[in-house]
Coordinates of C-alpha atoms in Angstrom, one line a residue:
M163 CA 174.8 121.1 141.5
A164 CA 173.6 123.1 144.4
D165 CA 170.4 122.0 146.1
M166 CA 168.0 124.9 145.8
T167 CA 165.0 125.6 148.0
R168 CA 161.6 125.4 146.4
Y169 CA 159.4 128.4 147.3
D170 CA 156.0 126.8 146.6
K171 CA 155.0 123.3 147.6
K172 CA 154.8 121.2 144.5
P173 CA 151.8 118.7 144.3
D174 CA 152.8 115.2 145.1
S175 CA 154.3 113.3 142.1
G176 CA 152.7 110.1 141.0
G177 CA 156.1 108.6 140.4
P178 CA 157.9 107.4 137.2
G179 CA 155.7 107.4 134.1
T180 CA 153.3 109.9 135.6
P181 CA 152.5 112.7 133.1
A182 CA 154.3 115.9 134.0
I183 CA 152.2 117.7 131.4
E184 CA 148.6 116.9 130.6
V185 CA 146.7 118.8 127.9
R186 CA 143.1 118.1 126.9
G187 CA 141.2 120.0 124.2
L188 CA 143.4 123.1 124.3
V189 CA 142.0 125.9 122.1
K190 CA 143.5 129.3 121.3
H191 CA 142.2 131.7 118.7
Y192 CA 143.6 135.0 117.3
G193 CA 140.6 136.5 115.6
E194 CA 139.6 134.1 112.9
T195 CA 142.9 132.2 113.1
K196 CA 142.8 128.9 115.1
A197 CA 146.3 128.7 116.4
L198 CA 145.3 125.7 118.6
D199 CA 142.2 123.7 117.8
G200 CA 141.6 121.0 120.4
V201 CA 145.2 119.8 121.2
D202 CA 145.7 116.8 123.4
L203 CA 149.1 115.6 124.6
D204 CA 150.9 114.0 127.5
V205 CA 154.5 114.2 128.6
R206 CA 155.8 111.6 131.0
E207 CA 158.0 112.8 133.9
G208 CA 161.7 112.7 133.1
T209 CA 161.3 112.4 129.3
V210 CA 161.4 114.6 126.2
L211 CA 158.4 115.0 124.0
G212 CA 159.2 116.4 120.6
V213 CA 156.5 118.6 119.1
L214 CA 157.0 118.8 115.4
G215 CA 155.2 120.9 112.8
P216 CA 155.7 123.4 110.0
N217 CA 155.9 127.2 110.6
G218 CA 152.5 128.4 111.8
A219 CA 151.4 125.0 113.0
G220 CA 150.8 126.2 116.6
K221 CA 153.9 125.0 118.3
T222 CA 154.9 128.3 119.9
T223 CA 151.3 129.1 120.8
L224 CA 151.2 125.8 122.7
V225 CA 154.4 126.7 124.6
R226 CA 153.0 130.1 125.5
C227 CA 149.8 128.7 126.8
L228 CA 151.7 126.0 128.9
S229 CA 154.1 128.7 130.3
T230 CA 151.2 131.0 131.3
L231 CA 152.3 133.8 128.9
I232 CA 148.9 133.6 127.2
R233 CA 145.5 132.2 128.3
P234 CA 143.9 129.4 126.3
D235 CA 140.3 130.0 125.2
A236 CA 139.2 126.5 126.1
G237 CA 140.4 123.2 127.3
T238 CA 142.5 122.2 130.3
A239 CA 146.3 121.9 130.9
T240 CA 148.2 120.9 134.0
V241 CA 152.0 121.1 134.3
A242 CA 153.8 119.6 137.3
G243 CA 150.4 119.3 138.9
Y244 CA 149.5 122.9 138.5
D245 CA 146.6 124.2 136.4
V246 CA 148.0 126.7 133.9
V247 CA 145.0 129.0 134.3
R248 CA 144.1 128.7 137.9
Q249 CA 147.6 128.4 139.4
P250 CA 149.9 130.5 137.2
R251 CA 152.0 131.8 140.1
Q252 CA 152.9 128.4 141.5
L253 CA 153.5 127.0 138.0
R254 CA 155.9 129.7 137.0
R255 CA 158.3 128.6 139.8
T256 CA 158.5 125.0 138.5
I257 CA 159.1 125.7 134.8
G258 CA 161.9 127.1 132.6
L259 CA 161.5 128.5 129.1
T260 CA 164.0 129.0 126.2
G261 CA 162.3 130.6 123.2
Q262 CA 163.3 130.7 119.5
Y263 CA 165.5 133.8 120.1
A264 CA 167.8 134.6 123.0
S265 CA 166.0 137.0 125.3
V266 CA 168.9 138.1 127.5
D267 CA 169.5 141.8 128.3
E268 CA 172.3 142.8 125.9
K269 CA 173.5 145.7 128.1
L270 CA 174.1 143.4 131.1
S271 CA 177.0 140.9 131.4
G272 CA 176.3 137.2 131.2
W273 CA 176.7 136.9 135.0
E274 CA 174.5 139.9 135.7
N275 CA 171.7 138.4 133.5
L276 CA 171.7 135.2 135.5
Y277 CA 172.0 136.9 138.9
M278 CA 169.1 139.3 138.0
I279 CA 166.9 136.3 137.1
G280 CA 167.9 134.5 140.3
R281 CA 166.9 137.5 142.4
L282 CA 163.6 137.8 140.5
L283 CA 162.9 134.2 141.5
D284 CA 163.4 135.1 145.1
L285 CA 166.8 133.5 145.5
S286 CA 168.9 135.0 148.2
R287 CA 171.9 137.1 147.1
K288 CA 174.2 134.3 148.1
D289 CA 172.2 131.6 146.3
A290 CA 171.8 133.7 143.2
R291 CA 175.6 134.4 143.0
K292 CA 176.4 130.7 143.5
R293 CA 173.8 129.5 141.0
S294 CA 175.0 132.0 138.3
D295 CA 178.6 130.9 138.7
E296 CA 177.6 127.2 138.4
L297 CA 175.6 127.7 135.2
L298 CA 178.2 129.9 133.6
E299 CA 180.8 127.1 134.2
R300 CA 178.4 124.4 133.0
F301 CA 177.7 126.3 129.7
S302 CA 181.4 127.2 129.1
L303 CA 180.7 130.9 129.6
T304 CA 183.0 131.6 132.6
E305 CA 185.6 133.5 130.5
A306 CA 182.9 135.8 129.1
A307 CA 181.0 136.2 132.4
K308 CA 181.8 139.9 132.7
K309 CA 181.3 140.8 129.1
P310 CA 178.1 142.5 128.0
A311 CA 175.7 139.9 126.4
G312 CA 175.5 142.1 123.4
Q313 CA 179.1 141.1 122.6
Y314 CA 178.3 137.4 122.6
S315 CA 178.1 135.3 119.5
G316 CA 174.8 133.8 118.6
G317 CA 175.8 130.4 120.1
M318 CA 177.0 132.1 123.3
R319 CA 173.7 133.9 123.6
R320 CA 171.7 130.7 123.1
R321 CA 173.8 129.0 125.8
L322 CA 173.2 132.0 128.1
D323 CA 169.5 131.9 127.4
L324 CA 169.3 128.2 128.2
A325 CA 171.3 128.8 131.4
A326 CA 168.8 131.5 132.4
S327 CA 165.9 129.1 132.0
M328 CA 167.6 126.8 134.5
I329 CA 168.3 129.3 137.3
G330 CA 165.3 128.0 139.4
Q331 CA 166.1 124.3 138.7
P332 CA 162.8 123.8 136.8
A333 CA 161.0 120.5 137.0
V334 CA 159.6 121.1 133.5
L335 CA 161.6 122.9 130.7
Y336 CA 160.1 124.2 127.5
L337 CA 162.6 124.4 124.5
D338 CA 161.0 126.3 121.6
E339 CA 163.2 125.6 118.6
P340 CA 166.3 126.0 120.8
T341 CA 169.0 125.4 118.1
T342 CA 167.6 127.5 115.3
G343 CA 170.6 129.3 113.7
L344 CA 173.3 127.5 115.7
D345 CA 176.4 126.0 114.2
P346 CA 176.8 122.2 114.5
R347 CA 179.3 122.3 117.4
T348 CA 177.1 124.6 119.5
R349 CA 174.0 122.6 118.6
N350 CA 175.6 119.4 119.8
E351 CA 176.6 121.2 123.1
V352 CA 173.0 122.2 123.6
W353 CA 171.8 118.6 122.9
A354 CA 174.3 117.2 125.3
E355 CA 173.1 119.6 128.0
V356 CA 169.4 118.7 127.4
Q357 CA 170.2 115.0 127.7
R358 CA 172.1 115.6 130.9
M359 CA 169.2 117.5 132.4
V360 CA 166.7 114.8 131.4
G361 CA 169.0 112.3 133.1
E362 CA 168.6 114.3 136.3
G363 CA 164.8 114.0 136.0
V364 CA 163.8 117.2 134.2
T365 CA 160.8 116.9 131.9
V366 CA 161.3 118.6 128.5
L367 CA 158.8 119.7 125.9
L368 CA 160.8 120.4 122.7
T369 CA 159.4 122.1 119.7
T370 CA 161.5 121.7 116.5
Q371 CA 161.4 121.5 112.7
Y372 CA 164.5 119.3 112.7
M373 CA 164.0 115.6 112.5
E374 CA 167.6 115.0 113.5
E375 CA 167.1 117.0 116.7
A376 CA 163.9 115.1 117.5
E377 CA 165.8 111.8 116.9
Q378 CA 168.6 112.8 119.2
L379 CA 166.5 114.1 122.1
A380 CA 162.8 113.0 122.0
S381 CA 161.4 109.8 123.5
E382 CA 158.1 110.4 121.7
L383 CA 156.8 112.7 119.0
T384 CA 153.6 114.7 118.4
V385 CA 153.0 116.3 115.0
I386 CA 150.9 119.4 115.0
D387 CA 149.5 121.1 111.8
R388 CA 147.1 124.0 111.6
G389 CA 146.5 123.8 115.4
K390 CA 145.6 120.1 115.5
V391 CA 147.5 117.0 116.5
V392 CA 147.8 114.9 113.3
A393 CA 150.1 112.2 114.5
K394 CA 151.8 110.7 117.5
G395 CA 154.4 108.1 118.1
K396 CA 158.1 107.4 118.1
V397 CA 160.5 108.5 115.3
D398 CA 160.4 105.1 113.6
E399 CA 156.7 105.0 113.8
L400 CA 156.3 108.4 112.0
K401 CA 158.9 107.4 109.4
A402 CA 156.9 104.2 108.8
K403 CA 154.0 106.4 107.8
V404 CA 156.1 107.7 105.0
G405 CA 157.1 104.2 103.9
G406 CA 160.8 104.8 104.5
R407 CA 161.4 106.4 101.1
T408 CA 160.3 109.4 99.0
L409 CA 160.4 109.4 95.2
Q410 CA 161.9 112.5 93.7
I411 CA 161.0 113.3 90.1
R412 CA 162.4 116.2 88.1
P413 CA 160.4 116.7 84.9
S414 CA 162.0 117.8 81.7
D415 CA 159.5 120.6 81.5
P416 CA 159.2 122.3 85.0
A417 CA 155.8 123.8 83.9
Q418 CA 154.4 120.3 84.1
L419 CA 155.0 119.8 87.8
H420 CA 151.5 120.5 89.0
A421 CA 150.0 118.5 86.1
M422 CA 152.1 115.5 87.1
A423 CA 151.1 115.7 90.7
G424 CA 147.5 115.9 89.7
A425 CA 147.8 112.9 87.5
I426 CA 149.3 110.8 90.3
R427 CA 146.6 111.9 92.8
A428 CA 143.8 111.3 90.3
A429 CA 145.1 107.8 89.4
G430 CA 144.6 106.6 93.0
L431 CA 147.5 104.2 92.8
D432 CA 147.4 101.5 95.5
G433 CA 149.2 102.6 98.6
V434 CA 150.6 105.9 97.1
A435 CA 149.8 108.5 99.8
G436 CA 149.9 111.5 97.4
A437 CA 152.2 113.8 95.4
Q438 CA 153.4 117.3 96.1
A439 CA 154.8 119.7 93.5
L440 CA 157.6 121.9 94.7
P441 CA 158.2 124.6 92.1
D442 CA 161.0 126.3 93.9
E443 CA 163.0 123.1 93.8
G444 CA 161.7 121.9 90.5
L445 CA 160.8 118.6 92.0
L446 CA 157.8 116.3 92.5
Y447 CA 157.8 114.4 95.8
V448 CA 155.9 111.1 96.1
P449 CA 156.0 109.0 99.2
I450 CA 156.3 105.3 98.3
L451 CA 156.2 102.0 100.2
S452 CA 157.7 99.6 97.7
D453 CA 159.6 99.2 94.4
E454 CA 156.3 98.2 92.8
Q455 CA 154.8 101.6 93.6
L456 CA 157.9 103.3 92.2
T457 CA 157.3 101.4 88.9
S458 CA 153.6 102.2 88.9
V459 CA 154.3 106.0 89.4
V460 CA 156.9 106.1 86.6
G461 CA 154.8 104.0 84.3
L462 CA 151.8 106.2 84.8
L463 CA 153.7 109.4 84.0
G464 CA 155.2 107.8 81.0
A465 CA 151.8 106.5 79.7
Q466 CA 150.4 110.0 80.0
G467 CA 153.3 111.6 78.0
F468 CA 155.2 113.3 80.8
A469 CA 159.0 113.4 80.2
I470 CA 161.3 112.9 83.2
A471 CA 164.7 114.5 83.3
D472 CA 165.8 112.8 86.6
I473 CA 164.5 110.4 89.2
G474 CA 165.7 109.1 92.5
T475 CA 164.7 108.0 96.0
H476 CA 166.0 109.0 99.5
L477 CA 165.2 108.3 103.1
P478 CA 162.6 110.6 104.7
S479 CA 163.4 113.9 106.1
L480 CA 161.1 116.0 108.3
D481 CA 159.6 117.5 105.2
E482 CA 158.7 114.1 103.8
V483 CA 157.1 113.2 107.2
F484 CA 155.0 116.4 106.9
L485 CA 154.1 115.6 103.4
A486 CA 152.9 112.1 104.2
I487 CA 151.1 113.1 107.4
T488 CA 149.8 116.6 106.6
G489 CA 149.6 116.6 102.8
Q490 CA 152.0 119.6 102.6
K491 CA 155.7 120.3 102.7
S492 CA 155.4 123.3 105.0
S493 CA 152.9 125.8 106.2
E494 CA 153.0 129.5 105.7
S495 CA 153.7 131.4 108.9
E496 CA 150.6 132.6 110.6
D497 CA 150.0 136.3 110.0
L498 CA 148.6 137.2 113.4
G499 CA 149.3 140.9 113.1
G500 CA 147.4 143.2 115.4
A501 CA 145.6 140.3 117.1
L502 CA 148.9 139.0 118.4
D503 CA 150.0 142.5 119.5
A504 CA 146.7 142.9 121.3
E505 CA 147.1 139.5 123.0
F506 CA 150.6 140.4 124.2
G507 CA 149.4 143.7 125.4
D508 CA 147.5 141.7 128.1
V509 CA 150.5 139.4 128.8
K510 CA 152.3 141.9 131.0
E511 CA 149.2 142.3 133.1
E512 CA 148.7 138.5 133.4
V513 CA 152.4 138.0 134.5
A514 CA 152.2 140.8 137.0
A515 CA 148.8 139.6 138.4

């Protein structure tokens, strides 16, 4: 990889283990909606922090605040030693961002997209050309380099978008649900590239809804729900909160789902975290810690006259982790409407400032 010149002096690093990202009490409101409600987190240099949460939890808002696209309403955040509010210009030269959807210019070729971004980052013509060629080769896009990005497949666009985020050799990279919609082969290629970058010292903040992705990439995890941090730890630590298994119960009468869930919650069985009725799946989810708890749940439902058509257990997925930690399977997407449009009406001015 070519050695690129930094155009702003980066604050001195504290060395291995030093937080590359420090967030304290971060708040962001859209009208009455609290997208972020006092978020604290740390990401150590050269590691991956996985930020998990259902739709509307505040993950993307967090990334937008940390990348200076929007201003937080309260709290503090520093990235690579720069304050996100007071030093946005310097910060932008040390970070890369790949959003949920590829943001390349479809009328330009893949090479032209990368070259344009390199020039916008003040690279010389020579360095921008060299860097574009390097990244196209790294992401297996050399053969399609001259084709308009609009002719790329979804996976190719995602790889191009990731390459674009790396033009300036960022010290910190934000990946906001980077593999959404990708096929397994392309997803694995993206994972391999992220792991390679981290091996070179890049710090990554990864937002995802996929536990498998978090397990593959993240050193530590933070779970956000309704704008708040509700859990932190390693993958195994979060799974331990679920007890390792989830009991799935399919009632003979689907109309009894909510009544069954209510009966379990009202009983207050020892160690049983709760119960969630999922009408769309026709299932009742109950996190359990032991076979004794399984027997207690089934016995309770039988004693109260509920008929069971099918029952089983399985290892926790991301949804089960959410169920145990947040008390819900998923959150509805935030309807920010005009408030979000108004916010982003100011973004152009902020970026240009």
